[in-house]
Short mmCIF file of C-alpha atoms and ligand atoms in Angstrom, two decimals:
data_model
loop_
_atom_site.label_atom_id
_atom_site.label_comp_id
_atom_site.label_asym_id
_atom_site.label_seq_id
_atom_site.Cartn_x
_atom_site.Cartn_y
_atom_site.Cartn_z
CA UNK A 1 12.76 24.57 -11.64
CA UNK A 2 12.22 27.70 -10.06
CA UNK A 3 8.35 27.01 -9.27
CA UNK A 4 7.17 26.17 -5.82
CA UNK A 5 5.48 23.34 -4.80
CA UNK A 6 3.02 22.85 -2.13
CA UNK A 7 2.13 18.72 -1.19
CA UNK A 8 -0.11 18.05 1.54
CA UNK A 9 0.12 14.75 2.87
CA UNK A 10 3.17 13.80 3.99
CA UNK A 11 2.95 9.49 3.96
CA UNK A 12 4.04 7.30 1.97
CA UNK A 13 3.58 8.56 -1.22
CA UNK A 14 3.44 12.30 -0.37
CA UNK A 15 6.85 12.41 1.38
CA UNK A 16 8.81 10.87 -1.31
CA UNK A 17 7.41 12.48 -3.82
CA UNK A 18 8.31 15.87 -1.90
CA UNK A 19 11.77 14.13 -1.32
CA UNK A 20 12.28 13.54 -5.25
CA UNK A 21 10.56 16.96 -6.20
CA UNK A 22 13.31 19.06 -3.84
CA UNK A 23 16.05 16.70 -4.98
CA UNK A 24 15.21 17.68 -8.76
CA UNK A 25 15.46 21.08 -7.78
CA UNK A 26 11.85 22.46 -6.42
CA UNK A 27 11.24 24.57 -3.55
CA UNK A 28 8.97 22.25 -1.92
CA UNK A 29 6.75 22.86 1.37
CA UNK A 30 5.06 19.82 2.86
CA UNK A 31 2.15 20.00 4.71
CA UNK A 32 0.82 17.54 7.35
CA UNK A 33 -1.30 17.38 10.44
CA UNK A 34 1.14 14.78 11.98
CA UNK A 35 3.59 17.18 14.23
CA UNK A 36 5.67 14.51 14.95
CA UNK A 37 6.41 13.99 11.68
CA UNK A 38 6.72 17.75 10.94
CA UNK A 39 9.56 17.99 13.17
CA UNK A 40 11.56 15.20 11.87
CA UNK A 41 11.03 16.00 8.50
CA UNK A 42 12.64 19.76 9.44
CA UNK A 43 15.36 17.83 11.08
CA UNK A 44 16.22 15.74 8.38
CA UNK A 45 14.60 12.32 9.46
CA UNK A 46 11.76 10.90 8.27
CA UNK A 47 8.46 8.96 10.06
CA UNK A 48 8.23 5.77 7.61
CA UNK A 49 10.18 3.44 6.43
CA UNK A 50 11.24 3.30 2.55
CA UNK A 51 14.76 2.47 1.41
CA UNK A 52 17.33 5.13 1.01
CA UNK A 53 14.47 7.61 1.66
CA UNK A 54 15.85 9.21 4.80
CA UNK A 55 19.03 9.69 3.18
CA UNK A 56 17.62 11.89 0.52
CA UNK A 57 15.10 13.94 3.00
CA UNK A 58 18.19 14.46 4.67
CA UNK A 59 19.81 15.85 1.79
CA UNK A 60 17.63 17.95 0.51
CA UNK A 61 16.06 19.66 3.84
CA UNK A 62 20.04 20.63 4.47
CA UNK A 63 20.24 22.31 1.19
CA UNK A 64 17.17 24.21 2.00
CA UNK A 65 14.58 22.54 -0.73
CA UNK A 66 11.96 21.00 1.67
CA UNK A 67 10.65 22.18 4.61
CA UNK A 68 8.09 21.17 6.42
CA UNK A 69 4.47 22.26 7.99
CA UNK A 70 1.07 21.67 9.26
CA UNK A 71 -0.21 24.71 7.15
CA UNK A 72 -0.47 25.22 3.60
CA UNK A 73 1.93 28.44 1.98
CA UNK A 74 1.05 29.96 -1.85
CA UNK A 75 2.46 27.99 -4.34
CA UNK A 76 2.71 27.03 -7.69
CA UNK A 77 1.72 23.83 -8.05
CA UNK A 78 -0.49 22.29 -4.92
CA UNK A 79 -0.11 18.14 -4.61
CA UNK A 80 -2.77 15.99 -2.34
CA UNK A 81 -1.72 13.40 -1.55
CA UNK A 82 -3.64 11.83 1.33
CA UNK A 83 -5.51 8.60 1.92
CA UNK A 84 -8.44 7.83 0.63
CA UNK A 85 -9.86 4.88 2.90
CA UNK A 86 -13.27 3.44 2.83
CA UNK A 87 -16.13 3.12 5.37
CA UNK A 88 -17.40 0.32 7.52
CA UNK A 89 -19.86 -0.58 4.70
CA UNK A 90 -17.27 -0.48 1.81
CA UNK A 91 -18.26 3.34 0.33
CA UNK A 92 -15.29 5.50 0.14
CA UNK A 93 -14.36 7.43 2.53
CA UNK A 94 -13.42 11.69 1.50
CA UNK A 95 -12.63 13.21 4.22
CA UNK A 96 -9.01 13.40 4.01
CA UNK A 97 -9.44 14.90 0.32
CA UNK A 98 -11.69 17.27 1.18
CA UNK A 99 -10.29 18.70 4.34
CA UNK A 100 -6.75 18.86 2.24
CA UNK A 101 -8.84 20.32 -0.71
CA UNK A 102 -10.43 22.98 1.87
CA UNK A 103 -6.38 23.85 3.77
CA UNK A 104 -5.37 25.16 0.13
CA UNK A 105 -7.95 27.05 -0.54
CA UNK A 106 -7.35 30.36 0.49
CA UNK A 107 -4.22 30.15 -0.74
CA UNK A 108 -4.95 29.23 -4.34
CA UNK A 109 -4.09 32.21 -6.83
CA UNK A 110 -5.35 32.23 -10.97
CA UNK A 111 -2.09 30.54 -12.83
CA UNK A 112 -1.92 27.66 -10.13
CA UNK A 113 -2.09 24.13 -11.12
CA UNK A 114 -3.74 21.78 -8.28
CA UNK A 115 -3.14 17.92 -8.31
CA UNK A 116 -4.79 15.04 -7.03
CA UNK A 117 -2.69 12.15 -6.66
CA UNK A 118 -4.46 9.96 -3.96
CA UNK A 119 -6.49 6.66 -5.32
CA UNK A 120 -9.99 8.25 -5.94
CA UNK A 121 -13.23 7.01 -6.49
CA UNK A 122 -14.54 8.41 -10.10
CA UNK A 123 -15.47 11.61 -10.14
CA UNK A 124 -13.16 12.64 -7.37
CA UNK A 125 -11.20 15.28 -9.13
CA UNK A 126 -14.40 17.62 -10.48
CA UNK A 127 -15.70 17.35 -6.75
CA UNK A 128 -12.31 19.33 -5.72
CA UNK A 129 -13.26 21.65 -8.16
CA UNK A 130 -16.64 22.09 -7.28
CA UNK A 131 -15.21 22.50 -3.70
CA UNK A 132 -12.98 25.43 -4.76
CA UNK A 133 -15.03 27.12 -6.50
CA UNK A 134 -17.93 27.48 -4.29
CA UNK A 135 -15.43 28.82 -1.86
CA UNK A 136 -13.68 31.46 -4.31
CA UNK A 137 -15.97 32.72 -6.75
CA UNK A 138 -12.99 35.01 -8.09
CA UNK A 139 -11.11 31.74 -9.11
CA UNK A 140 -12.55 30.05 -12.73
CA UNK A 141 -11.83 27.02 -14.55
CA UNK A 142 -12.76 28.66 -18.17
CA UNK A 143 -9.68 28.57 -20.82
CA UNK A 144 -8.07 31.76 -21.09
CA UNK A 145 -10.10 33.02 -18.64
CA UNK A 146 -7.78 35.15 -16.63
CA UNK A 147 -8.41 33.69 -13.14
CA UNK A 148 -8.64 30.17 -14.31
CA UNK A 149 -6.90 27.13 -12.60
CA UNK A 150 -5.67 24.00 -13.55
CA UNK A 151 -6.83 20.73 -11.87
CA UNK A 152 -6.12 17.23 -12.64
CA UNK A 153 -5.78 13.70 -11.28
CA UNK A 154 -2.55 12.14 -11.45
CA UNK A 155 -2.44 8.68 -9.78
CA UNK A 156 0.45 7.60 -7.77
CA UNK A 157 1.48 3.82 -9.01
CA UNK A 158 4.56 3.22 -6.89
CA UNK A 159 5.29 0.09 -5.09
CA UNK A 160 6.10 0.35 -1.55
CA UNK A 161 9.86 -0.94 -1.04
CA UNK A 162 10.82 0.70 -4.59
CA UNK A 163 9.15 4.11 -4.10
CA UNK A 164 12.00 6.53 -5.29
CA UNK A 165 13.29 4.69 -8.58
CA UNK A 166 9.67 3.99 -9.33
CA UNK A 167 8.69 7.80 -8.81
CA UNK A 168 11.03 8.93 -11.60
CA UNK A 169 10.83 5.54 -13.79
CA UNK A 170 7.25 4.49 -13.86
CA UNK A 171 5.01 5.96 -16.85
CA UNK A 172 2.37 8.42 -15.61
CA UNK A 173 -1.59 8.73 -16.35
CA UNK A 174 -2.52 12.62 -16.48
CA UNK A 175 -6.20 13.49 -16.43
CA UNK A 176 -6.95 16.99 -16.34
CA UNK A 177 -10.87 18.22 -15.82
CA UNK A 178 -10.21 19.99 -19.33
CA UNK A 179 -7.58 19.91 -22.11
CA UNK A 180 -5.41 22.74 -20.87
CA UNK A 181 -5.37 21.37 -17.36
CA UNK A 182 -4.09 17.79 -18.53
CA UNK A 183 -1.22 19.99 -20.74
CA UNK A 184 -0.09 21.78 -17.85
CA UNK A 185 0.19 18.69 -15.67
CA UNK A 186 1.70 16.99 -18.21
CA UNK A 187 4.39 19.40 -18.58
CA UNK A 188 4.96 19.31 -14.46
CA UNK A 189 5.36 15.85 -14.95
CA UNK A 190 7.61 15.73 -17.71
CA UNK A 191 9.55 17.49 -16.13
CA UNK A 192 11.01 15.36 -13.48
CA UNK A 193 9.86 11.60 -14.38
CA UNK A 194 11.55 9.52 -16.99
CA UNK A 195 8.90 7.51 -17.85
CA UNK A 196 6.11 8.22 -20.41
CA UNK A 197 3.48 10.88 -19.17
CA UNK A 198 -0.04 9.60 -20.75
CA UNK A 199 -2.99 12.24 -21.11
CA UNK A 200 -6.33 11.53 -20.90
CA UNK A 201 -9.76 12.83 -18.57
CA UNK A 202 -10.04 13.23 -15.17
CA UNK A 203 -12.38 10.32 -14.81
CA UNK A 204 -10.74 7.69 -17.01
CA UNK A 205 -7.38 8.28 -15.34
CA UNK A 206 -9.60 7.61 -11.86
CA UNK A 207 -10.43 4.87 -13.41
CA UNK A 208 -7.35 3.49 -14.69
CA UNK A 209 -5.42 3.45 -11.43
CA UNK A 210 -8.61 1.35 -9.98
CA UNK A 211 -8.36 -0.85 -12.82
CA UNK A 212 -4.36 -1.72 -12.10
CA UNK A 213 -5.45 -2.17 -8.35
CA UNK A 214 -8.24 -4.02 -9.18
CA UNK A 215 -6.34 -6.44 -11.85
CA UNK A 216 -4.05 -7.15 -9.42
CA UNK A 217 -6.50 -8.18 -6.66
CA UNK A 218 -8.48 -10.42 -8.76
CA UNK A 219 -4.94 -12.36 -10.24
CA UNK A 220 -3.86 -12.72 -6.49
CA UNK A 221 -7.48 -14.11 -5.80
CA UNK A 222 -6.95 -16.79 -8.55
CA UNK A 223 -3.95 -17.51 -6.63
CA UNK A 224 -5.27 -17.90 -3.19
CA UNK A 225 -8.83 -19.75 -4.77
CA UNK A 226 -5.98 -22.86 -6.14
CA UNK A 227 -4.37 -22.46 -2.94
CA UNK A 228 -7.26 -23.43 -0.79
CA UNK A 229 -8.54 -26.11 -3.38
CA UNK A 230 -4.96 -27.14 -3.32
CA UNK A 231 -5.24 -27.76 -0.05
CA UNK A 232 -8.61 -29.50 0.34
CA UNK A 233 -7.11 -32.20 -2.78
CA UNK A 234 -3.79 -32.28 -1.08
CA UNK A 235 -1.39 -30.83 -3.42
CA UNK A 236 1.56 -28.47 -3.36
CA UNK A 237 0.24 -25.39 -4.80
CA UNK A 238 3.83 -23.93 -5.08
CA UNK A 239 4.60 -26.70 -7.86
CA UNK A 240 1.16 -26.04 -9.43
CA UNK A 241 1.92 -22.59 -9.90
CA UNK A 242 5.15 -22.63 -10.76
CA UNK A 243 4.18 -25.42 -13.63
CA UNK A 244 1.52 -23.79 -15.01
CA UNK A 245 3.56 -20.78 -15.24
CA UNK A 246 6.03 -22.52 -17.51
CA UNK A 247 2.94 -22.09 -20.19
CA UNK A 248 3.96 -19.08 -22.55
CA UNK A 249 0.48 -17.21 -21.74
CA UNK A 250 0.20 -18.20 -17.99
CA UNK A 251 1.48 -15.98 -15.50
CA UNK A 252 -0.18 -16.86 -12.27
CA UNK A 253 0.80 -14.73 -8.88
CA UNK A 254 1.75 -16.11 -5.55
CA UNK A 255 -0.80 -17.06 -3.17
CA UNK A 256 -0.51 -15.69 0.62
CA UNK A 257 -2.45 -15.10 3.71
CA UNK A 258 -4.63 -12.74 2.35
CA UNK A 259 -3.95 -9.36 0.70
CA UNK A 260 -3.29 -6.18 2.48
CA UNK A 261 -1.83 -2.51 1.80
CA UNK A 262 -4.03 0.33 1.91
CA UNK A 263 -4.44 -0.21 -1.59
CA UNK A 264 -5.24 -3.28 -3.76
CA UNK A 265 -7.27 -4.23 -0.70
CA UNK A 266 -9.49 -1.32 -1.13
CA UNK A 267 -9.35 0.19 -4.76
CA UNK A 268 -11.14 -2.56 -6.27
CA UNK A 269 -13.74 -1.67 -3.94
CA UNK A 270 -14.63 2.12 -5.37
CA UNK A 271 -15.58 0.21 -8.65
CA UNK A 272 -17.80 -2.09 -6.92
CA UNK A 273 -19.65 1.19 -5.20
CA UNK A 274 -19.68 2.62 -8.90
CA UNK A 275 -21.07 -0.18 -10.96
CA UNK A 276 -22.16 -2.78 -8.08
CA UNK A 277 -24.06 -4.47 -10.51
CA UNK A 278 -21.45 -4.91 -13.22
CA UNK A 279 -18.57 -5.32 -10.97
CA UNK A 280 -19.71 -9.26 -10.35
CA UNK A 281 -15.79 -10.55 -10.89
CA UNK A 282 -14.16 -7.33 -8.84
CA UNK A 283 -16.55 -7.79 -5.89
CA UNK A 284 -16.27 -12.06 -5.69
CA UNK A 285 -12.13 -11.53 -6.11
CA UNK A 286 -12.26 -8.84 -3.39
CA UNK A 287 -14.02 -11.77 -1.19
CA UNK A 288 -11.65 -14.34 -2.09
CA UNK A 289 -9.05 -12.27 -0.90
CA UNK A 290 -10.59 -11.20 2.49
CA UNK A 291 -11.85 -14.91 3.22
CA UNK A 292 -7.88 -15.90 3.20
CA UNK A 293 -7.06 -14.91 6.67
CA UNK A 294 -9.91 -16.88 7.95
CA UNK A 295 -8.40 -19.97 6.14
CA UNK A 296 -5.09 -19.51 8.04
CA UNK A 297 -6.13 -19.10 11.34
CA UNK A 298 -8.28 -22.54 10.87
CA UNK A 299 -4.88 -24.21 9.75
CA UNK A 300 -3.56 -23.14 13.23
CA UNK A 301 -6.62 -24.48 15.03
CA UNK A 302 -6.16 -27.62 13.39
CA UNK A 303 -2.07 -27.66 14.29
CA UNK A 304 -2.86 -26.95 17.47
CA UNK A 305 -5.53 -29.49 18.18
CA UNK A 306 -2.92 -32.23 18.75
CA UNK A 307 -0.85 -30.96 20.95
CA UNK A 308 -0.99 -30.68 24.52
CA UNK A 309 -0.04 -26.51 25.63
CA UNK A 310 1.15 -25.41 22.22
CA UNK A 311 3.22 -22.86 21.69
CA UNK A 312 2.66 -20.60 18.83
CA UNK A 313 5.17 -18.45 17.07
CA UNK A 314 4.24 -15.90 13.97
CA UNK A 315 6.64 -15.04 11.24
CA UNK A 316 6.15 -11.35 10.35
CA UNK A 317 3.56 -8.66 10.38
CA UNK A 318 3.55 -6.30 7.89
CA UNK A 319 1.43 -6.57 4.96
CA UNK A 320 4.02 -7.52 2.67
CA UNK A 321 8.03 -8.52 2.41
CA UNK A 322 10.71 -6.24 3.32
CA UNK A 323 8.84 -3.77 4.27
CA UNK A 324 7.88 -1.84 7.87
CA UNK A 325 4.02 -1.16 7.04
CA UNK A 326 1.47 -2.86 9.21
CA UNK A 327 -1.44 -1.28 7.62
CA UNK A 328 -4.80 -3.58 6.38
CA UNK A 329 -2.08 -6.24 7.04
CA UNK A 330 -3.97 -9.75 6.85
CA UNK A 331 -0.98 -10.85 9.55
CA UNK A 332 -1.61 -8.33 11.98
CA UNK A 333 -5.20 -9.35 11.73
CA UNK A 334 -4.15 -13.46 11.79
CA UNK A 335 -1.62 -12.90 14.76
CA UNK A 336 -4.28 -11.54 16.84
CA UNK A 337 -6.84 -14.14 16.20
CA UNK A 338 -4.52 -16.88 16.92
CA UNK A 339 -3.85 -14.79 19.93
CA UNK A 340 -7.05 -15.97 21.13
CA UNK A 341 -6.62 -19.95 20.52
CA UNK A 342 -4.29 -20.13 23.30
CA UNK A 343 -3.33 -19.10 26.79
CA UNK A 344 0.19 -19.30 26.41
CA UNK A 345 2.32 -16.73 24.89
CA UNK A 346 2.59 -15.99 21.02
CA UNK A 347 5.85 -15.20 19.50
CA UNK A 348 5.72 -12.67 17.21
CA UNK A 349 8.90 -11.99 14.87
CA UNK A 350 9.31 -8.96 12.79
CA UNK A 351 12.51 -7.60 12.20
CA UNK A 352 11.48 -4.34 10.56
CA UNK A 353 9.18 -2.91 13.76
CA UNK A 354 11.04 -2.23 17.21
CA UNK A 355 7.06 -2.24 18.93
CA UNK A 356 3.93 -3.93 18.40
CA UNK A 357 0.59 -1.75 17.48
CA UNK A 358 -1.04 -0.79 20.31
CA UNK A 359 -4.28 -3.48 19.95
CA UNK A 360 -1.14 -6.01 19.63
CA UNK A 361 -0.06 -5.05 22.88
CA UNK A 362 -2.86 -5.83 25.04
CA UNK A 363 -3.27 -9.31 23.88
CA UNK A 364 -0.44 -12.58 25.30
CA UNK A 365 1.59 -11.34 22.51
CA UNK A 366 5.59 -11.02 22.63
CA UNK A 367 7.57 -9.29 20.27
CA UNK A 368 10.50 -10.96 20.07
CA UNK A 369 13.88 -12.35 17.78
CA UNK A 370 13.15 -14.62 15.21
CA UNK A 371 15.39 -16.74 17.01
CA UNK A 372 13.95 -16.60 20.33
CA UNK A 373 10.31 -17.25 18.70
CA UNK A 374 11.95 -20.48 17.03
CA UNK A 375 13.56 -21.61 20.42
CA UNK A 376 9.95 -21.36 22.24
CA UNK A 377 7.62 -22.72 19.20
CA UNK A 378 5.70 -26.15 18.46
CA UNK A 379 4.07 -24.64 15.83
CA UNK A 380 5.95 -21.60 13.60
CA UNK A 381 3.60 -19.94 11.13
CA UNK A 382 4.93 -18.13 8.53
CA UNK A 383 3.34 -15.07 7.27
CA UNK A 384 5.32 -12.72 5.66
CA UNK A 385 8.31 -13.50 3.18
CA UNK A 386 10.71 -11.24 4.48
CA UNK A 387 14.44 -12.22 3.50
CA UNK A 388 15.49 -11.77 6.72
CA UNK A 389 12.86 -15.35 7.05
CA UNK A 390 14.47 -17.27 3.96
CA UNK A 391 18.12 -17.36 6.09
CA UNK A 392 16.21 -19.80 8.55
CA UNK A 393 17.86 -23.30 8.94
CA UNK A 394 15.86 -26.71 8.68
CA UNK A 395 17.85 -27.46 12.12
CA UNK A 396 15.79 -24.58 13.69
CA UNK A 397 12.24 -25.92 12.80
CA UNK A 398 12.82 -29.30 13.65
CA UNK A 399 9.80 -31.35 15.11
CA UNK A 400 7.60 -28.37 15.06
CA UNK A 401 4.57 -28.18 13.08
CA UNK A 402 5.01 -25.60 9.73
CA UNK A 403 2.33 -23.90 8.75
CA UNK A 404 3.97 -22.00 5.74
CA UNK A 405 1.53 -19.36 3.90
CA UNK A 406 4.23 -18.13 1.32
CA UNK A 407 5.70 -20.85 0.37
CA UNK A 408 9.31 -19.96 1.23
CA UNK A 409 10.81 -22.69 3.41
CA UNK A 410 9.85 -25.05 0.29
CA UNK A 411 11.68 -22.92 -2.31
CA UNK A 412 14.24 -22.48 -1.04
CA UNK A 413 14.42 -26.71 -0.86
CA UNK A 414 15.96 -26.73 2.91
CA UNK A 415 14.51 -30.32 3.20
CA UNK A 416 11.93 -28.68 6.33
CA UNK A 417 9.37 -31.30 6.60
CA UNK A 418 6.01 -29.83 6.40
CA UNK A 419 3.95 -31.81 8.44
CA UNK A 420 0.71 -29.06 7.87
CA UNK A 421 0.41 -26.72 5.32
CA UNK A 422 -2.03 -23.26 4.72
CA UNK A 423 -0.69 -22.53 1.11
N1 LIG B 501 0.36 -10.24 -2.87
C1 LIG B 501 0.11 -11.61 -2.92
N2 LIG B 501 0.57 -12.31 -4.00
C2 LIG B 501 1.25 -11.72 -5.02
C3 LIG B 501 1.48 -10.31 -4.98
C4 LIG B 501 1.03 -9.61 -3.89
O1 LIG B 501 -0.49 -12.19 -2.02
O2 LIG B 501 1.64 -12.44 -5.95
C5 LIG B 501 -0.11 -9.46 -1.71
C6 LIG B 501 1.01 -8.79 -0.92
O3 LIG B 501 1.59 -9.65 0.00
C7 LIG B 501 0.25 -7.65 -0.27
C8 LIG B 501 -0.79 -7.28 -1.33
O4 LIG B 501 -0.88 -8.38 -2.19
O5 LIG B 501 -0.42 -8.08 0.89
C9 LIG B 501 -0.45 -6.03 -2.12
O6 LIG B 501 0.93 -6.03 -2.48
P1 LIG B 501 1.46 -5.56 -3.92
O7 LIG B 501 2.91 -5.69 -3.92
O8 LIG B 501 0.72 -6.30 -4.98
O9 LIG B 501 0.97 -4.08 -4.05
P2 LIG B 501 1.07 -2.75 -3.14
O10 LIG B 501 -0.22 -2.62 -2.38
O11 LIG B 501 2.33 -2.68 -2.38
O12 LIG B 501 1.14 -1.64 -4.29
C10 LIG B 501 0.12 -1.59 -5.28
C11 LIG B 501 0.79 -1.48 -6.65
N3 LIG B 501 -0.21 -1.70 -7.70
C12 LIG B 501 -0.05 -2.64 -8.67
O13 LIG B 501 0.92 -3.38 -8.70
C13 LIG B 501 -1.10 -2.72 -9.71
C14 LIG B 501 1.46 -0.12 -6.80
O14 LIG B 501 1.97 0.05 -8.10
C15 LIG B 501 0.46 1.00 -6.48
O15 LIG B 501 1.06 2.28 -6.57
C16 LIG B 501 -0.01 0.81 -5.05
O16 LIG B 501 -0.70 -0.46 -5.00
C17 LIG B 501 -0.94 1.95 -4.69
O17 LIG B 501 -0.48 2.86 -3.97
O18 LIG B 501 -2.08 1.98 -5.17
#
């Protein structure tokens, strides 16, 4: 436990991971180009959002275990984990990897052990060794070679919300670019998570964390696809679902107003720039899933077209329930397209942000309590199912028009009447 551990990228899976690391007992140094989040960190707070994860950053920077910086130190073990976005046309984007790649650099010694833990395209992992090694020509990844290094990929697979127990429970995929370099990692990893630690290459554990993405996006398509057929034949996808479910091999997922995260609604899309021929089912899902928000906002249009100076309130923003983060979130991108319908103000309620994102901000949006929203609406949409949204009374949506993409106001049986629906 004595080895030191350098992770650059301080988000949402780089922080608790350092968090976890330092509270098992590493000397870990974080690295990150955000200096507001730098200087929390050192004081003990933290820049996202993620249950009880303040409370250990807190712990562990007072003990001395974590420390934060925007520069790289020599380490034992080096940990990217940055985001891997994609461009405008759908090819990813490596910036971040390589710019982290090229900040530990000249601080890599023969011995270390470098790991990539951000979603990567295939391939990702040898072009970080290529990267080093063009740099330090005194640095080798022969066995036994006495200035070799160890580099592997070692994808994160926590879910936001449950990012610390998952961290230590959750089996892990270890792909080193040769056999010693997946033993090594494996060991790190053993070492702190209880789960199982799975070897394999470099590539097929890139792979592998696409595919989980990827499964998932295409299941959740399937369940948006019924929910818009649903609605064109006028039946309650919610009881279709949860029917079909009660089959011993059907396990359908919840439809929603489209799919967001930084991750399952981009993964999918590094196998589609792979194998773009191949990846027919992958690319149509990845549609399906991106069409959704468009299918919303036209439920709105058609509320609103019968009534005279509607009022419009929105029921979350972040790209999932329970959760503070707004990114690729198919509500943020609904809210401000409904926005535009109307000249009055829109209500927006979410209780987990105190201020709306800055393109939020210029439009007639209002940030307000769920309550207030309520009290102003004709028409409440629903967007995210945050608990905090499942305490709502029947009394409060009275004579107002429902548009209700989650489905929560009807399982939980309040009696609401629906009189318009985007399941
Ligand atoms: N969603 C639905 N219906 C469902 C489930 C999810 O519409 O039945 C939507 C959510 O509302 C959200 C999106 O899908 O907009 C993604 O949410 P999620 O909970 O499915 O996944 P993420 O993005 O929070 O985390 C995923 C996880 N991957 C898998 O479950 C295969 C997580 O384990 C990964 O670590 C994470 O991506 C990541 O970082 O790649």
């Amino acid at each position: 436990m004595n080895k030191k551990i350098c992770i650059v990228g301080l988000g949402y899976i780089g922080l608790p991971t350092a968090a976890v690391l330092a509270d098992k007992g590493f000397l870990v140094h974080g690295v990150d180009v955000n200096e507001v989040a730098i200087n929390l960190i050192n004081n003990g707070e933290v820049h996202i959002y993620e249950p009880d994860l303040e409370k250990v950053v807190k712990k562990v920077v007072t003990a001395g275990k974590l420390s934060a910086d925007i520069e790289p130190i020599k380490a034992d073990v080096y940990i990217l984990a940055v985001p891997t976005p994609f461009k405008e046309n759908h090819k990813p984007d490596l910036a971040y990897v390589e710019s982290a790649t090229k900040s530990i650099i000249p601080y890599i010694e023969p011995g270390n052990l470098i790991i990539l833990e951000s979603t990567s395209p295939i391939g990702t992992t040898e072009k970080i060794v290529e990267l080093i090694l063009n740099e330090r020509t005194d640095l080798s990844i022969d066995e036994n070679s006495s200035s070799q290094i160890y580099v592997s990929h070692c994808p994160e697979r926590v879910l936001p919300g449950k990012i610390l127990k998952e961290l230590i429970e959750n089996d892990r995929i270890v792909g080193g670019i040769n056999k010693m370099s997946t033993q090594k990692t494996a060991e790190f990893y053993e070492s702190f998570v209880d789960g199982k630690v799975l070897q394999t290459t470099a590539k097929t554990a890139e792979l592998s964390k696409l595919t989980e993405n990827s499964y998932r996006d295409v299941n959740i398509a399937f369940a948006n696809e019924l929910s818009m057929i649903c609605d064109d034949l006028d039946i309650d996808v919610w009881e279709l679902i949860k029917l079909a479910n009660h089959h011993p091999r059907v396990n359908i997922l919840q439809p929603g107003p489209g799919v967001g995260g930084h991750c399952i609604a981009v993964d999918p899309w590094f196998i589609v720039d792979a194998a773009p021929e191949r990846a027919q089912l992958i690319y149509t899902a990845r549609n399906v899933n991106d069409t959704k928000p468009q299918f919303v906002i036209e439920k709105v249009e058609e509320a609103i077209s019968n009534i005279i100076n509607p009022t419009i309130a929105c029921l979350g923003l972040s790209f999932k329930a329970n959760i503070d983060d707004l990114r690729e979130s198919p509500a943020v991108e609904i809210v401000s397209k409904v926005a535009s319908l109307t000249k009055n103000m829109v209500y927006v309620s979410e209780p987990h942000i105190n201020e709306l994102p800055l393109d939020l901000q210029k439009l007639n949006i209002k940030l307000s309590s769920t309550e207030d929203a309520l009290r102003h609406a004709d028409v409440v949409l629903l967007l995210v199912e945050h608990d905090y949204f499942k305490l709502i009374d029947s009394i409060s949506l009275e004579n107002k028009v429902v548009i209700d993409t989650k489905g929560i106001f009807q399982i939980n049986n309040k009696g609401i009447e629906i009189t318009s629906k985007a399941k």
